[in-house]
Coordinates of C-alpha atoms in Angstrom, one line a residue:
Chain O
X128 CA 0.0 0.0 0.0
X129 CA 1.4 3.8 -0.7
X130 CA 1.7 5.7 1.3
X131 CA -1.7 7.8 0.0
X132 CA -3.5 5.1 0.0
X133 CA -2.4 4.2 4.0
X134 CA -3.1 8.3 4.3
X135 CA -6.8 7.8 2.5
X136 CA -7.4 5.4 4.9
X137 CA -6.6 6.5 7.9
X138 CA -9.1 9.6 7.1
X139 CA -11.9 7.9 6.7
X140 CA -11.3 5.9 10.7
X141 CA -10.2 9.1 11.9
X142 CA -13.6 10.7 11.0
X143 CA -13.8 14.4 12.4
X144 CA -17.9 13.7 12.5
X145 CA -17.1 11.1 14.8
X146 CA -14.8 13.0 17.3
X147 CA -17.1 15.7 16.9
X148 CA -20.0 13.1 18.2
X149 CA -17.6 11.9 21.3
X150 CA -17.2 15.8 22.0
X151 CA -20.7 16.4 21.6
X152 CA -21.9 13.8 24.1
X153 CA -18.4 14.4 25.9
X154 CA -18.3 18.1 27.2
X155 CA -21.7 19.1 26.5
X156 CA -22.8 21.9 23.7
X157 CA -20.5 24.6 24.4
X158 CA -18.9 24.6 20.9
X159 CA -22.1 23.4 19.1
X160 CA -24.6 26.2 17.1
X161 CA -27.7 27.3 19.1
X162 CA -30.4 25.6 19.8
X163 CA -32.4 27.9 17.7
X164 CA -29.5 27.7 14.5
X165 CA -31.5 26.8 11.4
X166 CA -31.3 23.6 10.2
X167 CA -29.1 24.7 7.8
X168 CA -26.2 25.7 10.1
X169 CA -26.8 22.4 11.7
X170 CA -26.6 20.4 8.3
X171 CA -23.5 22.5 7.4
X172 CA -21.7 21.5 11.1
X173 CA -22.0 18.2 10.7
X174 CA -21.4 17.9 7.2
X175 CA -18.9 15.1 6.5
X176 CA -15.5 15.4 4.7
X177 CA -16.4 15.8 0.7
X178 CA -14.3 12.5 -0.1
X179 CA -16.8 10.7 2.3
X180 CA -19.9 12.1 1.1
X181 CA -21.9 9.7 -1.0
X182 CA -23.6 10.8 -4.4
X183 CA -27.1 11.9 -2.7
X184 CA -25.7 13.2 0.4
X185 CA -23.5 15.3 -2.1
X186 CA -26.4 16.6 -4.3
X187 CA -27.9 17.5 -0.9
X188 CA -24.8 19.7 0.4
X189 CA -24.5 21.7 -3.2
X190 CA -28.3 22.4 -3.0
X191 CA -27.6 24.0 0.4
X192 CA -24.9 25.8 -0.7
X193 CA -26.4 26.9 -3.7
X194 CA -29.4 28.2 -1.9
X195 CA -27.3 30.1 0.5
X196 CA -25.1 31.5 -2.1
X197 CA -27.9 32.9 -4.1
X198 CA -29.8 34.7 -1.5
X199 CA -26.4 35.9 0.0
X200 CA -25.6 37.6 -3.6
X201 CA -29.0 37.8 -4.8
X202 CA -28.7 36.0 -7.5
X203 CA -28.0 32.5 -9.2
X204 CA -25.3 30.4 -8.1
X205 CA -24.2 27.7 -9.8
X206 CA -22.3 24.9 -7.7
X207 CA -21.0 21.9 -9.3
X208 CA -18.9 19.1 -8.2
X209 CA -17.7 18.1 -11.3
X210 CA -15.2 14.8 -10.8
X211 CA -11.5 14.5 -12.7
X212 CA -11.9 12.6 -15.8
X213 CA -10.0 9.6 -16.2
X214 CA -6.6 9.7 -18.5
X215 CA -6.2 13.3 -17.4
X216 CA -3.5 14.7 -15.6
X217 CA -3.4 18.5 -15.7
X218 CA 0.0 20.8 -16.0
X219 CA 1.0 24.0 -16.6
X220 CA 3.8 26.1 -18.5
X221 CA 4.9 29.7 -18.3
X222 CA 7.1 31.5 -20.8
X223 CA 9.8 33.2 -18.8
X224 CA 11.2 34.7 -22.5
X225 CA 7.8 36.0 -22.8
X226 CA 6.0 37.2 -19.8
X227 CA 6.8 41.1 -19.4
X228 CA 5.0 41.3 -16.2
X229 CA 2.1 42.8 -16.7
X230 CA -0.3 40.8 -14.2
X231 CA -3.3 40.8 -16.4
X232 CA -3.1 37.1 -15.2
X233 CA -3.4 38.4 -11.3
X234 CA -6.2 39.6 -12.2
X235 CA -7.9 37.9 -14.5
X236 CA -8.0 35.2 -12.0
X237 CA -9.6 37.6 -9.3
X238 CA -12.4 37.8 -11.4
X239 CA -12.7 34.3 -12.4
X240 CA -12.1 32.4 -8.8
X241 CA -14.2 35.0 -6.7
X242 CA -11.3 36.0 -4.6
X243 CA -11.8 39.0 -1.7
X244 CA -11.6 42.2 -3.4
X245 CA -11.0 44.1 0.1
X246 CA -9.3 42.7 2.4
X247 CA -7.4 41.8 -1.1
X248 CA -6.5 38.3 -1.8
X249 CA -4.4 37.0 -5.0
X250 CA -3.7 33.8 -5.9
X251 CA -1.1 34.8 -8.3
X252 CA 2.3 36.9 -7.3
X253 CA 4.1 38.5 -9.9
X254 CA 8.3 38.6 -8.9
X255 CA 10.4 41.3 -10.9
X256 CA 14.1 40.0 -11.3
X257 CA 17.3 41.0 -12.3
X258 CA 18.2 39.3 -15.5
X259 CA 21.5 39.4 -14.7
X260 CA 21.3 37.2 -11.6
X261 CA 18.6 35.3 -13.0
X262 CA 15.8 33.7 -9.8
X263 CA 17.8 35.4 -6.6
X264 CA 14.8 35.7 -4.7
X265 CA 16.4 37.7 -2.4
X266 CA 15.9 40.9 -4.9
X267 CA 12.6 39.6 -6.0
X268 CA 10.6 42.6 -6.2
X269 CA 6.9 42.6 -5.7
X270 CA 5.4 45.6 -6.0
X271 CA 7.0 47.5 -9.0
X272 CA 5.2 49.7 -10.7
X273 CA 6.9 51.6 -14.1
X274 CA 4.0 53.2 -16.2
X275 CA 5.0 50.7 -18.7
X276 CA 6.6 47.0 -18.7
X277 CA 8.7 45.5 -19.3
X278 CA 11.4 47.3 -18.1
X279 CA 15.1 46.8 -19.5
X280 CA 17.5 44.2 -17.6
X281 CA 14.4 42.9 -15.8
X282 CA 12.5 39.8 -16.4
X283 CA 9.4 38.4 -14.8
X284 CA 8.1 35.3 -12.6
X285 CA 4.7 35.1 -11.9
X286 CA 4.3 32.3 -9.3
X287 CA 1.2 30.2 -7.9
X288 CA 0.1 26.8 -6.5
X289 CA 2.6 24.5 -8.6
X290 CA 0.1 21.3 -7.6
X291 CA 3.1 19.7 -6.4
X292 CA 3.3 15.5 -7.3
X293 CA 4.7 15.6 -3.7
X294 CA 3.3 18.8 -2.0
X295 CA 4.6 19.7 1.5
X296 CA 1.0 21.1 2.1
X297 CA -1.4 18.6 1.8
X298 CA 0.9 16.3 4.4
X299 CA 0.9 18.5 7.4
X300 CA -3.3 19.0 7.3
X301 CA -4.0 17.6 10.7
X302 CA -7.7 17.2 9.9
X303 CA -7.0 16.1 5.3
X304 CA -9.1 19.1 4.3
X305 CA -6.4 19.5 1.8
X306 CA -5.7 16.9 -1.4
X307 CA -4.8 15.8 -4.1
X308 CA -7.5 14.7 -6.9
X309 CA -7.0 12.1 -9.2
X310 CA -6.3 14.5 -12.1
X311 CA -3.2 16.0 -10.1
X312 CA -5.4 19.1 -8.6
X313 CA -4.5 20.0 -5.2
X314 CA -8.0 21.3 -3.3
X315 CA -9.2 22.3 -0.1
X316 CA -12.9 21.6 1.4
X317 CA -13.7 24.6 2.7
X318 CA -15.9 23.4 5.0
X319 CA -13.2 21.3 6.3
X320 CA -10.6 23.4 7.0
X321 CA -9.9 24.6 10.6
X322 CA -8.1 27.6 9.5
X323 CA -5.0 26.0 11.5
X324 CA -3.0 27.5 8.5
X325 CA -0.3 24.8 8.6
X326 CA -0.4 24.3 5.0
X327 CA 0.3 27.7 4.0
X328 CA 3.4 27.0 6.3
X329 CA 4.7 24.0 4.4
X330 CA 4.4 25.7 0.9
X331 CA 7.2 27.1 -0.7
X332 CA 6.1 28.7 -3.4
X333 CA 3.4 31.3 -0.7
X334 CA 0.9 29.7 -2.8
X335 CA -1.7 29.8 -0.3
X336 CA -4.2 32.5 1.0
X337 CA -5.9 32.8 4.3
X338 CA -9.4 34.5 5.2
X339 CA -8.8 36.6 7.8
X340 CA -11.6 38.6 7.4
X341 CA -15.3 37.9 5.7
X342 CA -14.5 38.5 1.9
X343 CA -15.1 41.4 0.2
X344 CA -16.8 40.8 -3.0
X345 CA -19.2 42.5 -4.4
X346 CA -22.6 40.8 -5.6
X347 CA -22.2 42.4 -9.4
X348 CA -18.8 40.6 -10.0
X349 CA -19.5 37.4 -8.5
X350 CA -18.5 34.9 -11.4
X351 CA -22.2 32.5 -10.4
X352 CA -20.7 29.4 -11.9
X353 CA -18.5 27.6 -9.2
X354 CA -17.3 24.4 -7.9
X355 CA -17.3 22.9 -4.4
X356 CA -13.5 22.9 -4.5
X357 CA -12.7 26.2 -6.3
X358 CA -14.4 29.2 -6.7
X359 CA -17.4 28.8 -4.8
X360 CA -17.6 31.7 -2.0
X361 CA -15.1 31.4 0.9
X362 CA -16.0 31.7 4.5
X363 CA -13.8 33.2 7.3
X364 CA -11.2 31.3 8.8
X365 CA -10.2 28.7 5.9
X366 CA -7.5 28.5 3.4
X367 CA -7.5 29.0 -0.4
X368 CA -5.2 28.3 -3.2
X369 CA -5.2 28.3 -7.3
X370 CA -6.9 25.0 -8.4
X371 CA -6.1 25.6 -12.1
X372 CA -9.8 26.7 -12.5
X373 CA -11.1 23.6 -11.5
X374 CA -14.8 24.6 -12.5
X375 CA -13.9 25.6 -16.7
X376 CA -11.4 22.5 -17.3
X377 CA -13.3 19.8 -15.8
X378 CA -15.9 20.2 -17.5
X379 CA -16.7 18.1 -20.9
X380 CA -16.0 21.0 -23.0
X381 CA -12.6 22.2 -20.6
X382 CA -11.6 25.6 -20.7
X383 CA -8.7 26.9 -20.3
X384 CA -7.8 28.7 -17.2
X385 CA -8.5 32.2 -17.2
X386 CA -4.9 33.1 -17.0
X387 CA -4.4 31.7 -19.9
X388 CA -6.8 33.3 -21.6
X389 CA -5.9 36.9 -20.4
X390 CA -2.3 36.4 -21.0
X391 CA -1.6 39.2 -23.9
X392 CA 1.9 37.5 -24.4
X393 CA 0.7 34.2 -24.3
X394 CA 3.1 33.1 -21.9
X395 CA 0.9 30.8 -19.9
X396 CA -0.2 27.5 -21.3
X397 CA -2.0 24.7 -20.3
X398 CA -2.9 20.8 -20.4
X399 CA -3.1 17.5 -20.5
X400 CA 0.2 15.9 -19.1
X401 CA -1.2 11.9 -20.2
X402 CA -1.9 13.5 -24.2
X403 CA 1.6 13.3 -26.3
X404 CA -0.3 15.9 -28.4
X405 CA -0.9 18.3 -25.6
X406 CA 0.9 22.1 -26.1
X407 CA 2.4 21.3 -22.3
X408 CA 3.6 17.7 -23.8
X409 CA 5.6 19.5 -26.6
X410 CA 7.0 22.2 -24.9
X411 CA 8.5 19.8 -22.1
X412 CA 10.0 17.8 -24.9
X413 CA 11.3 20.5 -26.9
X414 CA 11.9 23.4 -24.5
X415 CA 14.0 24.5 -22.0
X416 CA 12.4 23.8 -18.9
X417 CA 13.0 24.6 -15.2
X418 CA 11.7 23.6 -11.8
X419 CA 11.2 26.0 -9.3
X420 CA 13.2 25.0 -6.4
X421 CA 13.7 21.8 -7.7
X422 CA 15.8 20.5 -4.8
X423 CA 12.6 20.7 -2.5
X424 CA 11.6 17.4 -4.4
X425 CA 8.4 19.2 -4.3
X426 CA 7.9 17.9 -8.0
X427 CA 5.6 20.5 -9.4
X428 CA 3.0 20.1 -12.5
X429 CA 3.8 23.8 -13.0
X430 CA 6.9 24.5 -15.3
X431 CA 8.7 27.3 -16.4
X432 CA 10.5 27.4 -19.7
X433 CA 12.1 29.3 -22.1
X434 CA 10.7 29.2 -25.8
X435 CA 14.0 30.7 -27.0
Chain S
X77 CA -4.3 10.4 -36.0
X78 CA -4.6 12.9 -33.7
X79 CA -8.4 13.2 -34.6
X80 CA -8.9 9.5 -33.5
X81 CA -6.6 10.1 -29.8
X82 CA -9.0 13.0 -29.8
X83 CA -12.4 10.9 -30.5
X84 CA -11.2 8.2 -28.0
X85 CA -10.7 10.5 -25.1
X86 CA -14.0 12.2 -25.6
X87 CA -15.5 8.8 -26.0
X88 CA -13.7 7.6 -23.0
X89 CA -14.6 10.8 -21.0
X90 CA -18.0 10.0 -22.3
X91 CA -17.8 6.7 -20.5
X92 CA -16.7 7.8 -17.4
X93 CA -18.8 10.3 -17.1
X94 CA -22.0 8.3 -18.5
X95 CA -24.5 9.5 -15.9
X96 CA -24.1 13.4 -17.1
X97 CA -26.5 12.9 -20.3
X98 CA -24.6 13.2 -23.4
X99 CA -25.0 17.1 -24.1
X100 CA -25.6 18.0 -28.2
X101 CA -22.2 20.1 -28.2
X102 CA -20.3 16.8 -27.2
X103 CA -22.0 15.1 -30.0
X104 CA -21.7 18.1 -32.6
X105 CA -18.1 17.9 -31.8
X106 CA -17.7 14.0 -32.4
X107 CA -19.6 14.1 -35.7
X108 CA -17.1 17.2 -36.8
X109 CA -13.8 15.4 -35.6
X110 CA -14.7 12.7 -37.4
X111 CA -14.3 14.4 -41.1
X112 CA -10.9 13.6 -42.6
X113 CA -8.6 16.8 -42.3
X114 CA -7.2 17.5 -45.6
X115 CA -11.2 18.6 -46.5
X116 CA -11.1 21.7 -44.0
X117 CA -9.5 24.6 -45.3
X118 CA -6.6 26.4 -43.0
X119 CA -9.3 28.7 -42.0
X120 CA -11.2 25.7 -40.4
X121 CA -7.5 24.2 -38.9
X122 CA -6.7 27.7 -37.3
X123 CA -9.8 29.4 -36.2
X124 CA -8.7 32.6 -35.7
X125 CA -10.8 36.3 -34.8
X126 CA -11.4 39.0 -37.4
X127 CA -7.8 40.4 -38.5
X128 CA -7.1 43.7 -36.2
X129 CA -8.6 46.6 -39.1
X130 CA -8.3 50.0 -38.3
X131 CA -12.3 50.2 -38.8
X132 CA -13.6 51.1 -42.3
X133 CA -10.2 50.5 -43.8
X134 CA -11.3 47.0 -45.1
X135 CA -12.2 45.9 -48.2
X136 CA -8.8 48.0 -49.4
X137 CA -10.3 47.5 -52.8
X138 CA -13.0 50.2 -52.1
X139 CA -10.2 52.9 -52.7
X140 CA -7.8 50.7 -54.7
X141 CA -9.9 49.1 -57.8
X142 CA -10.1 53.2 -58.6
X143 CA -6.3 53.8 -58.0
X144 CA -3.4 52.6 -60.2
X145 CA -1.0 50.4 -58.3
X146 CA 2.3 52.0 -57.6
X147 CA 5.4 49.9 -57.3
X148 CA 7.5 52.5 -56.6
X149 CA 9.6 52.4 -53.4
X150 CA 8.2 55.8 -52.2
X151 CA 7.5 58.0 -49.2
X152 CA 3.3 57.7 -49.0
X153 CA 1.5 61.0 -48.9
X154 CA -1.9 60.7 -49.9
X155 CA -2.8 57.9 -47.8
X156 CA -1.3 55.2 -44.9
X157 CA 0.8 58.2 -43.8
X158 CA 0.9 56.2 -40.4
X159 CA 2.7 53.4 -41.8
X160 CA 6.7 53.3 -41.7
X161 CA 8.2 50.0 -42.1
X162 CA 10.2 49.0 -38.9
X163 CA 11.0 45.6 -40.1
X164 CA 13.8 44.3 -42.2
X165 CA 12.8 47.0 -44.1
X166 CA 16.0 47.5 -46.1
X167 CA 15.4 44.0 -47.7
X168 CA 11.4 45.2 -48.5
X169 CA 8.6 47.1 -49.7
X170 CA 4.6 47.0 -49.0
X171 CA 3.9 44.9 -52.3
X172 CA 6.1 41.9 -51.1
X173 CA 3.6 41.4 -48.6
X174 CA 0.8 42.9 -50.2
X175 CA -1.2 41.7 -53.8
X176 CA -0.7 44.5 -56.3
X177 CA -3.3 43.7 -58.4
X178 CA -5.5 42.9 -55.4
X179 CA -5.3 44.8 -52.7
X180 CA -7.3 42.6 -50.4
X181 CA -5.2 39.7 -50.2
X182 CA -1.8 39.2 -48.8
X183 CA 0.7 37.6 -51.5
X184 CA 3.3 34.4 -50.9
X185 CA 6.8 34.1 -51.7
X186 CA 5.8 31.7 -54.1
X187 CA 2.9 34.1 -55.8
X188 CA -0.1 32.8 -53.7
X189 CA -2.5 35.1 -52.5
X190 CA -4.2 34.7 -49.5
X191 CA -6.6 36.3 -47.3
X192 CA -5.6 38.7 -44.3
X193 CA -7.2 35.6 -42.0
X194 CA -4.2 33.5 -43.3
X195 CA -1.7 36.2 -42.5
X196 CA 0.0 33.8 -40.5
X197 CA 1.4 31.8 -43.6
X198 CA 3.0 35.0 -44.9
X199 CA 4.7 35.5 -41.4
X200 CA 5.4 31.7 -41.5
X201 CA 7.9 32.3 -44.6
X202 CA 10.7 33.7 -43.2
X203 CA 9.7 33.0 -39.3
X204 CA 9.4 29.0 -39.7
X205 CA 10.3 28.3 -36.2
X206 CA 8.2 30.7 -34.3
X207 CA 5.3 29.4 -37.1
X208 CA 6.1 25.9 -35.7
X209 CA 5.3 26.8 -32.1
X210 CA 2.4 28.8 -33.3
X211 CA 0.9 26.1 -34.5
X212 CA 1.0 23.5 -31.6
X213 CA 0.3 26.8 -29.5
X214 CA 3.4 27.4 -28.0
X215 CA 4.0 30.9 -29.3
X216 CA 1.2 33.1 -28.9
X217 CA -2.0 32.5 -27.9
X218 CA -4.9 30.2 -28.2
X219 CA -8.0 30.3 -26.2
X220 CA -10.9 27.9 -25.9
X221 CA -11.4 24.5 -24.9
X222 CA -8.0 22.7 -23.9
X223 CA -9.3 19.5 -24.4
X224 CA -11.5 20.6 -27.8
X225 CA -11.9 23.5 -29.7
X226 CA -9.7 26.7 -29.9
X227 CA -9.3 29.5 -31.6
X228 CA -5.7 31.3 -32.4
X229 CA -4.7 34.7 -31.9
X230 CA -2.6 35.7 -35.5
X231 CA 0.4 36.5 -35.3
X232 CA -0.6 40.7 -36.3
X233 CA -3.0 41.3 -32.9
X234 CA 0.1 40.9 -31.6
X235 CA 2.7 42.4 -33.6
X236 CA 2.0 45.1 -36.3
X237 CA 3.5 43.7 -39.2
X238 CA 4.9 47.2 -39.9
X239 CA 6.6 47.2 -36.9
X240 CA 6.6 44.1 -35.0
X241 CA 8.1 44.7 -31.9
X242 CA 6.1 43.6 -29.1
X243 CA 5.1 47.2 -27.4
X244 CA 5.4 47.7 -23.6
X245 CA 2.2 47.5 -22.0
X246 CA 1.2 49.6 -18.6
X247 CA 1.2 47.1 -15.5
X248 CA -1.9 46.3 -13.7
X249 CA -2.1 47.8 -9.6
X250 CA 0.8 46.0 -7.6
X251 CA -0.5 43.7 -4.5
X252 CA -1.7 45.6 -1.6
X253 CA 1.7 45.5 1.1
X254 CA 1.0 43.8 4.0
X255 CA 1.6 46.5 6.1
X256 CA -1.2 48.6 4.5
X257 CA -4.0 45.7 5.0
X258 CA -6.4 46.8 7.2

């Protein structure tokens, strides 16, 4: 047996519904909702991990959420729990030759993932560096801002979750809120998470954002189509990360990530890792391509290369 | 080759996820991969927008079936005042890219003519490389469905084949600094 498979098991003894039982009838109510709660806070509490949930229980959970998205926002929401198709491992490539740091990407994926406007959360970082000591992240620079870019002797490094084959993150979750799926996308159940923040502390790459506050996001540029493990709204207190758009490229018809898309370089690119035929495919067999921090053994499904 | 990989994953996605009903656009896109290649023209291959007009300036033959071709290397002074070559342009002039005879199709090397939504292949002459990674969409930009339809960006929305050099763009707002977040 792996040592997933040893890890997936344990989760489903170690059941937090069942500790959560035991502390029920244990030391009383104290951290229980009101009597009074609706059902709905009740049905949310004891809510089991998504991996456990069973395919009506499931349809049950989105319907909640759905319902208490849309009269949050006052309007539709969409919330699907589309599964990874099989033969599909998703990665990702980024065009260090080409990027010029605009972060149309930054922001592009605001939009799409429903990330806090204010208190302001980004899933993607953009690093300026010196092309002369090529990735010294000691001079990484943040927040440049020339009225136009690129700027000479600079190139630029946009980094996010690199859904590691081996990611430091998922393995310190004390409660497995935090995965990987079978098509290489590392999620988090929001209604899982603690908020213990442990995984942001494991990741190298800062790939992971916290909810410190209630999110700030404006009912007009909600983006109503969602999935449980992306984009859906975030509540306080819980973790989020990139999840390369989980709710455009499972779908039948896959999109492509909406970094991609807004890329006016077209830098970014995306794929199938199991298709020979697949843009990422080509470029790791043709290009020059590089590993951020490759000696973590973090073994990434994001790549940067070099097209010339 | 590729167009049977392609129908086997959908039809293998289609197995896996056989409880989601089979949606038309799935099976629209089945019966279309199924057509052998060599019948679709480029167009059909590479999908791409409208070419990047200045509005109103296309069809060119509205002004030009009046006006007497020119072949003269010249400075313009009547019209497309805004165009200066900034590209190999010691080597060229307009009407090696340009039809003479018709102004509203591009011209090959080898005397094709094709239409400004080909542009690319005129490009592709002397730019083979960066054609090749075009192509698989490794250079530029293609948008769409990763695992089915996309549509390519040609290579002029991004470089004006006057002067291609990529232009500098203004940078979106830097992150907020932590010390600012309230």
């Amino acid at each position: 047996m792996s040592d997933k498979e040893a890890r997936d098991k344990r989760i489903l003894r170690l059941s937090r519904r069942k500790a959560l039982k035991g502390l029920a009838a244990g030391i009383g109510a104290l951290a229980l909702p009101a009597k009074d709660s609706p059902a709905s806070v009740w049905e949310a509490f004891f809510q089991k991990n998504f991996r456990e949930l069973g395919k009506e229980d499931l349809q049950k959970v989105l319907a909640r959420l759905e319902k208490e998205y849309s009269a949050q926002f006052g309007k539709a929401v969409k919330v699907k729990a589309t599964p990874p198709v099989e033969g599909v491992l998703f990665g990702y490539a980024l065009d260090l030759s080409r990027c010029i740091g605009c972060r149309r990407c930054v922001y592009g994926c605001v939009r799409e993932n429903n990330q806090s406007r204010d208190p302001q959360i980004h899933w993607i970082r953009v690093l300026q560096l010196n092309k002369e000591k090529g990735v010294y992240l000691e001079e990484a620079e943040h927040y440049y801002n020339p009225a136009k870019v690129p700027e000479p002797g600079r190139f630029y490094m946009p980094v996010q979750c690199h859904q590691c084959k081996n990611p430091p993150c998922t393995k310190v979750c004390p409660v497995q809120a935090t995965w990987t799926e079978k098509d290489g996308i590392v999620v988090v159940d929001y209604n899982w998470c603690i908020g213990c923040r442990y995984c942001m502390a494991a990741c190298p790459y800062g790939a992971r954002h916290f909810n410190w506050k209630k999110a700030g996001l404006p009912a007009a540029d909600l983006n109503t189509d969602t999935h449980y493990l992306g984009n859906r709204p975030r509540p306080v207190g819980v973790v989020e990360k990139c999840t390369f758009c989980i709710q455009r490229v499972r779908e039948p018809s896959g999109r492509y990530t909406a970094c991609v898309e807004v890329c006016p370089v077209g830098a970014r690119k995306f794929g199938n890792l199991l298709d020979p035929d697949s843009e990422i495919r080509y470029i790791i067999e043709n290009k020059r391509v590089f590993i951020f921090k490759e000696d973590l053994n973090t073994q990434p499904k994001f790549y940067y290369f070099y097209a010339t | 080759m590729r167009n049977l990989r392609c129908s086997c994953l959908f039809l293998l996605a289609g197995i896996a996820l056989h409880f989601l009903p089979a949606t038309p656009a799935l099976a629209g896109l089945r019966a279309e991969e199924s057509k052998p290649r060599k019948e679709e023209a480029a167009s059909l291959q590479f999908p791409v927008p409208p070419p990047p007009f200045t509005p109103g300036i296309f069809p060119c033959s509205e002004c030009h079936k009046e006006i007497k071709p020119n072949t003269a290397r010249r400075v313009l002074k009547d019209e497309h005042t805004g165009i200066v070559l900034n590209h190999a342009q010691g080597q060229r002039w307009c009407l090696d890219c340009h039809d003479t005879a018709n102004r509203d199709k591009l011209r090959l090397v080898s005397g094709e003519k094709i239409s400004f939504s080909e542009s690319y292949r005129l490009c592709g002459q002397c730019h083979g490389d960066k054609f090749r990674d075009w192509k698989v969409g490794v250079h530029g930009q293609r948008s769409g469905e990763w695992n089915g339809k996309k549509s390519y960006l040609l290579c002029a929305h991004c470089h004006n084949p006057h002067d291609p050099r990529f232009k500098p763009l203004s940078p979106m707002p830097p992150p907020v600094r932590p010390e600012d977040v309230r």
